[in-house]
Coordinates of C-alpha atoms and ligand atoms in Angstrom, one line a residue:
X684 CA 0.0 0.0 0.0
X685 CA 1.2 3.6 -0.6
X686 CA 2.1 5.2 2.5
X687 CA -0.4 7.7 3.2
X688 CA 1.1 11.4 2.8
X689 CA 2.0 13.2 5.8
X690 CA -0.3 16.6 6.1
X691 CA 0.1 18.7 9.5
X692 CA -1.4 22.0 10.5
X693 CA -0.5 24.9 12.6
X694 CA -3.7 26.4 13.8
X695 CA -3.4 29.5 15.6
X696 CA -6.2 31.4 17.7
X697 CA -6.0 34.9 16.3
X698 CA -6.5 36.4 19.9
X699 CA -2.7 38.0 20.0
X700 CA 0.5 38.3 18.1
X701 CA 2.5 35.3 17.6
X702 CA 3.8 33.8 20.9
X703 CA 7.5 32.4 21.0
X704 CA 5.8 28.7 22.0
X705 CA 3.5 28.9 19.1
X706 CA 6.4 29.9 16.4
X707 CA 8.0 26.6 18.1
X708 CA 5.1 24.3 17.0
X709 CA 4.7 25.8 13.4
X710 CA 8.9 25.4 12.9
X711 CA 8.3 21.4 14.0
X712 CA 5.5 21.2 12.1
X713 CA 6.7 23.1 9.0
X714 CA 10.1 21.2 9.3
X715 CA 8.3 17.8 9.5
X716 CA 6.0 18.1 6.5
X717 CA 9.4 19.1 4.7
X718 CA 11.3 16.5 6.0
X719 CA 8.9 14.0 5.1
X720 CA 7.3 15.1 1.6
X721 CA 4.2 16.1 3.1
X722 CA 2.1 19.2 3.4
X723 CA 1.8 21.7 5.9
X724 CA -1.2 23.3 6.3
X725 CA -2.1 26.8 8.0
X726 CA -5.7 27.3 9.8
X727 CA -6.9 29.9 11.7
X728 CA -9.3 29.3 14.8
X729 CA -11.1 32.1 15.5
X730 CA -14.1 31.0 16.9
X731 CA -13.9 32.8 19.8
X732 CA -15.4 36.1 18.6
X733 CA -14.5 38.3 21.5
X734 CA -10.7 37.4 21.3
X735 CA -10.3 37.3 17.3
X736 CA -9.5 40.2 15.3
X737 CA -8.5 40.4 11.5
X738 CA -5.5 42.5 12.4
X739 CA -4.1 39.7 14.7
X740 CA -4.3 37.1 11.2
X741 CA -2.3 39.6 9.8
X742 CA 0.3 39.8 12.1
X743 CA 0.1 36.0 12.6
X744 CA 0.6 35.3 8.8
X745 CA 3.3 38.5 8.8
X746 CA 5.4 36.3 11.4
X747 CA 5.1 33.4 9.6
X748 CA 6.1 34.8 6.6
X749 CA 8.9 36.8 7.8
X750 CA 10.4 33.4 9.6
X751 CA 10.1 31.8 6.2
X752 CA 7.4 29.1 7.1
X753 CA 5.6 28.3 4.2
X754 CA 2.1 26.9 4.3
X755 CA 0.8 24.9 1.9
X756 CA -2.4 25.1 2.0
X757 CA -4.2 27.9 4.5
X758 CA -5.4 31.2 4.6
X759 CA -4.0 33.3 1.1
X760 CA -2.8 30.3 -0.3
X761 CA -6.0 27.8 -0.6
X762 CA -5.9 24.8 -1.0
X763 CA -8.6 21.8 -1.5
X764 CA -9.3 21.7 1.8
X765 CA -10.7 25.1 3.0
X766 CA -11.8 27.0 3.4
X767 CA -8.9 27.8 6.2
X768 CA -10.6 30.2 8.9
X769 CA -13.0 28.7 11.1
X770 CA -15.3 30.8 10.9
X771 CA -15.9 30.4 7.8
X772 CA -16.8 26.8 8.1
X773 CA -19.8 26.7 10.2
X774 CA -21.8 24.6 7.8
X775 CA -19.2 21.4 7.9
X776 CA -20.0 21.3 11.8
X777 CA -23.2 21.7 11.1
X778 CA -23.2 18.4 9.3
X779 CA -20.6 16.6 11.6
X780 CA -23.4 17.6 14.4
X781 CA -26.0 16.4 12.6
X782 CA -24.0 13.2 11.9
X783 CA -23.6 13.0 15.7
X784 CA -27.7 13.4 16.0
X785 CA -28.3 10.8 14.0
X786 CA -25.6 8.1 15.5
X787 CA -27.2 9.3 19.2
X788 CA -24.0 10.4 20.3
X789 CA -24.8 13.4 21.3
X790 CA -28.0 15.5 23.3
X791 CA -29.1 19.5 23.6
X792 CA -28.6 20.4 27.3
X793 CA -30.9 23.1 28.3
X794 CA -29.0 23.5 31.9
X795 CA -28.4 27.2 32.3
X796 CA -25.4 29.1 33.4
X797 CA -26.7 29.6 37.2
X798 CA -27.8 26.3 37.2
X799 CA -24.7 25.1 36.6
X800 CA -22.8 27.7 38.9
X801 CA -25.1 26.4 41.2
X802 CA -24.4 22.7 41.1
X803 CA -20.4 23.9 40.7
X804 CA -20.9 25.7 44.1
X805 CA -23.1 23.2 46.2
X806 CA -20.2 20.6 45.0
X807 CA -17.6 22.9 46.5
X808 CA -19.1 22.8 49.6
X809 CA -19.8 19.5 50.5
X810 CA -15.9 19.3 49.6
X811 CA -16.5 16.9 47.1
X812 CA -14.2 18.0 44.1
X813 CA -17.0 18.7 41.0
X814 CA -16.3 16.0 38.4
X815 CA -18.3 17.8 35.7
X816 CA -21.7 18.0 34.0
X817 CA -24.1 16.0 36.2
X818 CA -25.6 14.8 32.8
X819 CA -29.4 16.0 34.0
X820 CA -30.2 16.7 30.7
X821 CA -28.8 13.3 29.0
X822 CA -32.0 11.4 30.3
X823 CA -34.6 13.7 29.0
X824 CA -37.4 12.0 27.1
X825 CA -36.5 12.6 23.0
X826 CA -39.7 14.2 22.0
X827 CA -39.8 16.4 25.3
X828 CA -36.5 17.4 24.5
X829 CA -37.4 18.2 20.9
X830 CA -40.4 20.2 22.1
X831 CA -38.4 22.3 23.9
X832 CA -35.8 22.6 21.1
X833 CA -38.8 23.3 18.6
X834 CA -40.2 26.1 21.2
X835 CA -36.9 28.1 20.9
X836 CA -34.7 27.4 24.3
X837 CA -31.8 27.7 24.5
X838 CA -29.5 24.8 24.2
X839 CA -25.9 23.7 23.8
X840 CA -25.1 19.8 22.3
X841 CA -22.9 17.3 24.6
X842 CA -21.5 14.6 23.6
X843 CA -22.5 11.0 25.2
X844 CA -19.3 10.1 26.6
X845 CA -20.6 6.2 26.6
X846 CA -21.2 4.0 29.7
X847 CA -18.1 1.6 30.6
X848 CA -15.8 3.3 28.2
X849 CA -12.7 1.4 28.1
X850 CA -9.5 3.8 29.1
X851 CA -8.4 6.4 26.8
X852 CA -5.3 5.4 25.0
X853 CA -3.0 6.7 22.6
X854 CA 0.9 6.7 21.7
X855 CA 2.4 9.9 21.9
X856 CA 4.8 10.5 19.6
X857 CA 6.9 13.0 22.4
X858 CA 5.3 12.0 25.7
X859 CA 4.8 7.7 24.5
X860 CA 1.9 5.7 25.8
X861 CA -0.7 8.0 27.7
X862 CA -4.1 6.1 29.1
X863 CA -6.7 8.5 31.0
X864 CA -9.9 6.8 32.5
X865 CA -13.1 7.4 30.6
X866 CA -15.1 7.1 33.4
X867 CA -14.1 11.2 34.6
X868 CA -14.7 12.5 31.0
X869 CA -17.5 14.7 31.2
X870 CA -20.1 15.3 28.3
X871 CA -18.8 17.7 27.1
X872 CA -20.2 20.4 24.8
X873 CA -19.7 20.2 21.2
X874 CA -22.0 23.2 19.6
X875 CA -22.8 26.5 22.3
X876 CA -26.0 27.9 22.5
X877 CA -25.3 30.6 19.8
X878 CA -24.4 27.2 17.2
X879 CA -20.6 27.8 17.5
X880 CA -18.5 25.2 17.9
X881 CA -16.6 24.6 20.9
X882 CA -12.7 24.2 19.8
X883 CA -12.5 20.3 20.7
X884 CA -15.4 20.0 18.3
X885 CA -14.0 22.2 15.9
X886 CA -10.6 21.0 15.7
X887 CA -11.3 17.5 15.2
X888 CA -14.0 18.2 12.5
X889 CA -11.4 20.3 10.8
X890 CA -8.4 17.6 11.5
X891 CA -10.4 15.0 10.2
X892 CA -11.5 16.8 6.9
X893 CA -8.5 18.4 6.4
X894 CA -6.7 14.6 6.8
X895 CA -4.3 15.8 9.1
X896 CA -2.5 13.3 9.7
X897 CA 0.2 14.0 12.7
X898 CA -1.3 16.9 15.1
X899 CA 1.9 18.4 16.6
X900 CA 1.1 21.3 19.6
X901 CA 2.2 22.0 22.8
X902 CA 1.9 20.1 25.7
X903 CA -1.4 22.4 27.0
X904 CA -3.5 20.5 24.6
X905 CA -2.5 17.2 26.4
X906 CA -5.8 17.0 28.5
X907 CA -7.9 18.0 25.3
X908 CA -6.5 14.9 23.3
X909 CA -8.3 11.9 24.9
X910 CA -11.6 14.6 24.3
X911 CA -11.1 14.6 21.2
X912 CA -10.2 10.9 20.8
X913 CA -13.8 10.6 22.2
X914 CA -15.3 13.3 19.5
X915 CA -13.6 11.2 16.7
X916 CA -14.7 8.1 17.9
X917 CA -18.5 8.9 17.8
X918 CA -17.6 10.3 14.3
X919 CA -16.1 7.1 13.2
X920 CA -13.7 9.1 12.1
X921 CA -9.9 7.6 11.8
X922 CA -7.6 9.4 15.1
X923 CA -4.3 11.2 13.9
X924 CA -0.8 10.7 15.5
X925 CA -0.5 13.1 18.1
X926 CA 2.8 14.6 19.5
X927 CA 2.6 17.6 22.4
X928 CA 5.8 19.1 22.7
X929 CA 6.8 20.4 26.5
X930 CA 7.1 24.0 27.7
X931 CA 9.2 26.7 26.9
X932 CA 10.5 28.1 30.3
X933 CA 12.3 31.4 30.9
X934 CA 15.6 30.9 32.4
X935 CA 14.8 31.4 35.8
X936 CA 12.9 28.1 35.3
X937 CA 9.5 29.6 35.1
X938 CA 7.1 29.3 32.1
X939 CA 8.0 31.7 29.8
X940 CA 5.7 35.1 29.6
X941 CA 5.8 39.1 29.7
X942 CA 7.8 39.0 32.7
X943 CA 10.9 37.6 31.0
X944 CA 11.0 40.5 27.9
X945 CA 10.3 39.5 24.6
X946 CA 8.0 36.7 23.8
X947 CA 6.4 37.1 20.3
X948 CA 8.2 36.8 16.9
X949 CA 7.8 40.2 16.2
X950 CA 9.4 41.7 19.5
X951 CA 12.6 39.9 18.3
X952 CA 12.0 40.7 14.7
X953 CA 12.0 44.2 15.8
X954 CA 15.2 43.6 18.3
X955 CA 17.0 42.4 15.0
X956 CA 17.5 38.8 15.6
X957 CA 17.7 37.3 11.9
X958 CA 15.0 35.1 10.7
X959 CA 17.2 32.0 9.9
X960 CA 18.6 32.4 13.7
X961 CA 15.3 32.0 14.9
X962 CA 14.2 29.6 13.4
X963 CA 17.2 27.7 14.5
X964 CA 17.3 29.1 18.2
X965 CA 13.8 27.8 19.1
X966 CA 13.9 24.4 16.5
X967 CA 16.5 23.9 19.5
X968 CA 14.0 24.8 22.3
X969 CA 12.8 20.9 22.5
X970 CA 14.7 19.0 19.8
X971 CA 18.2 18.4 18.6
X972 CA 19.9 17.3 15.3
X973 CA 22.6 14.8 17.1
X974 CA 22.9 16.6 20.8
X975 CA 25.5 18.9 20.2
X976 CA 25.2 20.8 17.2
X977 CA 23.9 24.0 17.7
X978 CA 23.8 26.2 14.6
X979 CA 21.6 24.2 11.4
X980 CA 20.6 25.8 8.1
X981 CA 17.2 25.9 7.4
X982 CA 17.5 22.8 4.8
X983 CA 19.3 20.6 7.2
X984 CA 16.2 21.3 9.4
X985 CA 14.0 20.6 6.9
X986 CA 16.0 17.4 6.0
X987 CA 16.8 15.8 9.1
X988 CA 13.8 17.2 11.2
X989 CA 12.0 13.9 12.8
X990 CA 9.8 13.4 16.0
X991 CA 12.0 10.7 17.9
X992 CA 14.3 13.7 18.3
X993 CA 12.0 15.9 20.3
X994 CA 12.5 16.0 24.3
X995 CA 9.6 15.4 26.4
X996 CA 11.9 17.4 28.9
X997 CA 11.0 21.1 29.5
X998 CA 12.9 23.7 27.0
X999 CA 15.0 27.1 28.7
X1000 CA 14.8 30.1 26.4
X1001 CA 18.2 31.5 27.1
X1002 CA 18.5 34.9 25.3
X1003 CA 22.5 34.8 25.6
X1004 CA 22.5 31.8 23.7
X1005 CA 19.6 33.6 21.2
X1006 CA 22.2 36.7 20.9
X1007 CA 25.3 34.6 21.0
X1008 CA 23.4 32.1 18.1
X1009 CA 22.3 35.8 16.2
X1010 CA 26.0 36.6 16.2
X1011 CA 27.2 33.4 14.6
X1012 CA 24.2 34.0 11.5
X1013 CA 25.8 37.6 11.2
X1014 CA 29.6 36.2 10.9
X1015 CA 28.1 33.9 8.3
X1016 CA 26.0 36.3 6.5
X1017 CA 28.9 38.2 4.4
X1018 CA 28.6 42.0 3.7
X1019 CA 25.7 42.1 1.2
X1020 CA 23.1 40.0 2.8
X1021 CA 24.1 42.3 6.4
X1022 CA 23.2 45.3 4.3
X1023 CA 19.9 44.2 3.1
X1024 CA 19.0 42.8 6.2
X1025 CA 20.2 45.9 8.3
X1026 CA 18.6 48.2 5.6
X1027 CA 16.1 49.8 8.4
X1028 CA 18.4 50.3 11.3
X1029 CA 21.1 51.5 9.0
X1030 CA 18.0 54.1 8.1
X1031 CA 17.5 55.0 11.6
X1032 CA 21.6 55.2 12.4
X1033 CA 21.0 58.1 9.7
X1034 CA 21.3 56.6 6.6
X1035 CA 19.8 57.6 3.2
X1036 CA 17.8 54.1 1.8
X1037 CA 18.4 55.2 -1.6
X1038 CA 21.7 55.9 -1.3
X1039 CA 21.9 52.2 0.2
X1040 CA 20.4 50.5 -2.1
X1041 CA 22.3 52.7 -5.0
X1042 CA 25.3 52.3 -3.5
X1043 CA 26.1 49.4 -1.5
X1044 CA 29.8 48.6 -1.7
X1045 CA 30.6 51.3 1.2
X1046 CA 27.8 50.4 3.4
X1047 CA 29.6 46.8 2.8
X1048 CA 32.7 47.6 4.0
X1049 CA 31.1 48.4 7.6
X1050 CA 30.1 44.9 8.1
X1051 CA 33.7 43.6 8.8
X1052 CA 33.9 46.4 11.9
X1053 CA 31.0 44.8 13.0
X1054 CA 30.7 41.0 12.1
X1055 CA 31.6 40.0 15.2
X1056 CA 30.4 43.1 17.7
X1057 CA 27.0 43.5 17.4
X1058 CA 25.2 40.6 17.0
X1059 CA 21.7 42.4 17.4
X1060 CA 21.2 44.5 14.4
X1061 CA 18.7 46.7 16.9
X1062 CA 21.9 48.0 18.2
X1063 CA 23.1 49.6 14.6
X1064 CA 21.8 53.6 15.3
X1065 CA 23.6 53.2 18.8
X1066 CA 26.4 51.9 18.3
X1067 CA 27.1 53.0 14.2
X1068 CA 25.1 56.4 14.5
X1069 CA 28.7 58.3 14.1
X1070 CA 29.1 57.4 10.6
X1071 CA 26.2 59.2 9.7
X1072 CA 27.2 62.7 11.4
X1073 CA 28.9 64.3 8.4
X1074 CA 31.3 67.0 9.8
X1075 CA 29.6 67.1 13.2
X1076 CA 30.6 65.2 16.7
X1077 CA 28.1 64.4 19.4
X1078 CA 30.5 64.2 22.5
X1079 CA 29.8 61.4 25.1
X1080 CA 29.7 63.3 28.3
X1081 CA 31.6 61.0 30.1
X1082 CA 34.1 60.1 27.6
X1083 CA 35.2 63.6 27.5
X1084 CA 35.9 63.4 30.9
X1085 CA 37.4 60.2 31.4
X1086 CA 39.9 60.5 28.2
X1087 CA 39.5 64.1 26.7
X1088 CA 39.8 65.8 30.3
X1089 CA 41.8 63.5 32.1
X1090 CA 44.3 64.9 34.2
X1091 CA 47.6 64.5 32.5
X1092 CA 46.9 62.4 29.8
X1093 CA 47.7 64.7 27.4
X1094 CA 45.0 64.3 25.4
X1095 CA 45.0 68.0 23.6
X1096 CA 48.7 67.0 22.1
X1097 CA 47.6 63.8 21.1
X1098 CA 44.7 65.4 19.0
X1099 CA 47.0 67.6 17.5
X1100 CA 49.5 65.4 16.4
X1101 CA 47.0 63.0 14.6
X1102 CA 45.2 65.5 13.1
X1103 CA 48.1 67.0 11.3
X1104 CA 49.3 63.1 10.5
X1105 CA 45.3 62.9 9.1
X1106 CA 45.3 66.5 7.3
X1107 CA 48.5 65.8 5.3
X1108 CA 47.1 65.4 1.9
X1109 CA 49.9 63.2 0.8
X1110 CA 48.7 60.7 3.1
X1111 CA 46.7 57.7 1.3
X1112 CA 43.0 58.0 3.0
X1113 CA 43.5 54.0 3.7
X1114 CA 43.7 52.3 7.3
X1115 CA 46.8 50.8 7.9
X1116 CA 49.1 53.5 6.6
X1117 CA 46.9 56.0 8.4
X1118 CA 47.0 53.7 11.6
X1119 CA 51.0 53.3 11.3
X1120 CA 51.3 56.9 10.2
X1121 CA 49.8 57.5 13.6
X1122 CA 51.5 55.1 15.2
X1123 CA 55.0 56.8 14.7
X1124 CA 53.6 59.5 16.9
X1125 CA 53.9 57.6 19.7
X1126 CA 57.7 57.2 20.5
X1127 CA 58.9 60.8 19.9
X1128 CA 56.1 61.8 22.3
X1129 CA 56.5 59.7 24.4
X1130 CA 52.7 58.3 24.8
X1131 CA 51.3 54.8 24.5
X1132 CA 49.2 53.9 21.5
X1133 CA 46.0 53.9 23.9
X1134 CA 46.9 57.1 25.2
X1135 CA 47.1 58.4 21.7
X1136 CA 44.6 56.6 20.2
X1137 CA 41.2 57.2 22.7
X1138 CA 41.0 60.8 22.3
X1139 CA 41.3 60.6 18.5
X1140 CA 38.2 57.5 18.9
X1141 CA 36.3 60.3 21.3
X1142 CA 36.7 62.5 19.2
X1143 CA 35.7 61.0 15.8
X1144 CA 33.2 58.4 17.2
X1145 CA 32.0 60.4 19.5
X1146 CA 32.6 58.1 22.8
X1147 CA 35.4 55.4 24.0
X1148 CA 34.0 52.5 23.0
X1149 CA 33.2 52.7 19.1
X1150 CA 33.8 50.0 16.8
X1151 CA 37.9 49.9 15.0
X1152 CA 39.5 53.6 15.1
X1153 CA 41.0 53.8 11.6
X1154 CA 39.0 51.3 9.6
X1155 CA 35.7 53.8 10.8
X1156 CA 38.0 56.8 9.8
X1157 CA 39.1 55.2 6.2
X1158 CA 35.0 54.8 5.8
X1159 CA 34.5 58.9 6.5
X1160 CA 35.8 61.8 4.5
X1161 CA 38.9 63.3 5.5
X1162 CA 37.1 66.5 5.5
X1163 CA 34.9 65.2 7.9
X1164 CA 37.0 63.7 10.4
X1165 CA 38.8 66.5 10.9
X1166 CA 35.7 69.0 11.4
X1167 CA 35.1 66.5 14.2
X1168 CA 38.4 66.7 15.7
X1169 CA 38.2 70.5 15.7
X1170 CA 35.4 70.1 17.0
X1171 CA 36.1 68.1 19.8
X1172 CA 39.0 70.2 20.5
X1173 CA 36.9 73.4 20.8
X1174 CA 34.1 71.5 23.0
X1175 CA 36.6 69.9 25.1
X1176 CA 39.7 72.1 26.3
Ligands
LIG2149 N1 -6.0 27.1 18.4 C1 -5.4 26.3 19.3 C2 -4.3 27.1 20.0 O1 -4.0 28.1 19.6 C3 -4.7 25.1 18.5 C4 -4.6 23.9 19.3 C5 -4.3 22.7 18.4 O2 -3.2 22.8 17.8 O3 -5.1 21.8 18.4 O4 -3.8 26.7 21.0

């Protein structure tokens, strides 16, 4: 027999932007459909009307986008399964209710909400923990039940969880073997009184007609899955593989929220991490290629991605290791990807996009100053501002007075000297001779290279802690330069 295709879905709730643990499940389950031929399918679960909003799908499918996950079926893309927003599929659970109807396996309960605070509270009392829906309404007489139906009250659908069920079982593909006692299941409701769906119901109607095949999500969904076991069951309706994958915890070992910084996709979009790095850094947040490798391309991932390798254990989202992993993609890069992808900070450092784009090659020839310093492209107008300032300088207070102003340091002379090294206009505009040029200063004045060297940094950079002196002066004009260090002379002595 031909093996049946593998077809996942990532199936977001539109209630907020895209959390870190959700970007996790739609890597795995991008990377396995990839890995194994199959499809990966986006759908969008927005049945709960009061937490849903349009602009939250966009920003949802922006994220996915902008990490490179590409759906194969799902919302702007089709597909012969949609259509790919729930919403927009009330009729199919429609007809999986009616299917239910007619199999018995489900009745309307006409309990209200007090009544059912009510029963919720007496069971507090009496200390008795509440196990659920009482099931008053599952004995009601057919054609009573009907009438009352047929006379407009309101009514929500439960499922018949049926007497003597054997134990819910299922292989996990993360967490193995998992068995939970029928017996404690309660009814519980498919279709609300308005006709929406509830999402058990919803999502196995939809991973059943969608012929998902592998349903990968986190490890919140775990209780859900022998539900929906039951749901598929009274469909008689084949049950998918299922594989929860653990929490993300921040690193102080709690699970990860607000409290730890960032947590959505676009937070560290907008903190310039690069998309390939994250997709990377949190593919590691439960899984591994061999144990040890930590940086793995996109196609690797997409190769060698497989479900035995995820970790039932608990993932640490370590934002050292992010920036330290962000780093290695930027020493990787080379110079002309770095300029595209730094395009907008390089803007807001003071840059001219046009010019950018027109002229690349000098914007290039920052990257190797930076490769290996800033491994967030967020820090770009900080720390690479200064080569955007034309003739001007903007003084760091407290470099001027820990280098410019220190006591004896000498700091006047040593601007001098190097600016009439810098103005000669013999001298090849070039780093290394400029840098040895300067250099020769040093003995007949009787001043260490550092002593030398900071004030001119101050004084071009702007502060004592720039990126490389004289390959940043080699990338100005000379004119430039030395407005700056007349400047700085002026401001500071
Ligand atoms: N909409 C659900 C969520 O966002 C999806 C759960 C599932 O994958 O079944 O958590």
């Amino acid at each position: 027999m031909a093996q049946q295709e593998v077809r996942v879905r990532f199936a977001p709730s539109p209630t907020g932007k895209l959390h870190i643990g959700g970007a996790r499940t739609a890597i795995y389950n991008w990377a396995f459909a990839r890995a194994n031929g199959g499809k990966f399918v986006l759908r969008i679960e927005d049945t709960d009307p009061e937490r849903s909003t349009d602009e939250n799908v966009q920003i949802i499918l922006r994220a996915l986008r902008w990490m490179g996950l590409d759906w194969d079926e799902g919302p702007e893309v089709g597909g012969s399964f949609g259509p790919y927003t729930q919403m927009q599929r009330m009729d199919t659970y429609a007809a999986a209710l009616e299917a239910l109807k007619a199999a018995d396996a489900v009745y309307p309960c006409f309990c209200t909400r007090e009544e059912l605070d009510a029963k919720r509270a007496a069971a507090d009392k009496t200390g008795v923990a509440y196990s659920g829906y009482d099931r008053t309404c599952r004995s009601l007489d057919l054609a009573e039940a009907e009438a009352r139906i047929e006379a407009g009250e309101p009514h929500v659908w439960r499922l018949k969880v049926p007497d003597g069920h054997a134990p819910i079982e299922f292989d996990d593909a993360v967490y193995g073997h998992m068995s939970f006692p029928a017996d404690v299941m309660d009814d519980m409701i498919l279709v609300r009184s308005d006709g929406s769906p509830t999402y058990n119901f919803a999502a196995v109607c939809d991973d059943s007609s969608m012929r998902i095949t592998h349903v990968i999500r986190g490890d919140d969904h775990l209780s859900n899955t022998p539900r929906q076991i039951l749901i598929y069951e009274a469909l008689g309706l084949p049950v998918p593989t299922f594989a929860h994958l653990s929490m993300i915890l921040g690193a102080d070992g709690r699970k990860l929220s607000k409290r730890h910084g960032a947590t959505s996709v676009e937070e560290y979009r907008e903190a310039g991490i690069l998309p390939d790095c994250l997709v990377n850094f949190l593919a590691l947040l439960g899984w591994s290629l061999d144990g040890e490798t930590t940086i793995i391309p996109r196609d690797v991932l997409c190769r060698e991605f497989s479900l035995e390798r995820i970790t039932k254990k608990d993932a640490i989202f370590d934002e050292t290791k992010l920036d330290w992993m962000n780093g290695q993609y930027i020493q990787r890069m080379g110079a002309p990807a770095w300029v595209q992808a730094a395009m907008p900070w390089l803007v807001q450092a003071g840059a001219d996009e046009s010019d950018i784009r027109e002229n690349p090659g000098w914007y290039e020839k920052i990257y190797p100053l930076i490769a290996e310093r800033l491994p967030r492209l967020s820090q770009i107008p900080e720390k690479l501002g200064y080569l955007f300032w034309g003739p001007e300088v903007r003084l760091d207070e407290k470099s001027v007075k820990k280098v410019l102003q220190k006591e004896g340091a000498r700091a006047e002379e040593a601007l001098r000297a190097v600016r009439g090294v810098l103005a000669d206009p013999e001298m090849p505009w070039e780093c290394d001779a400029l840098q040895d040029a300067c250099r020769a200063l040093c003995e007949p004045m009787g001043l260490k290279p550092k002593s030398l060297f900071q004030p001119v940094r101050v004084a071009v950079c702007g502060n004592m802690v720039s990126p490389p002196l004289f390959e940043s002066i080699e990338l100005l004009p000379r004119k430039d330069v030395l407005a700056r260090i007349d400047a700085a002379l002026e401001a500071a002595f």
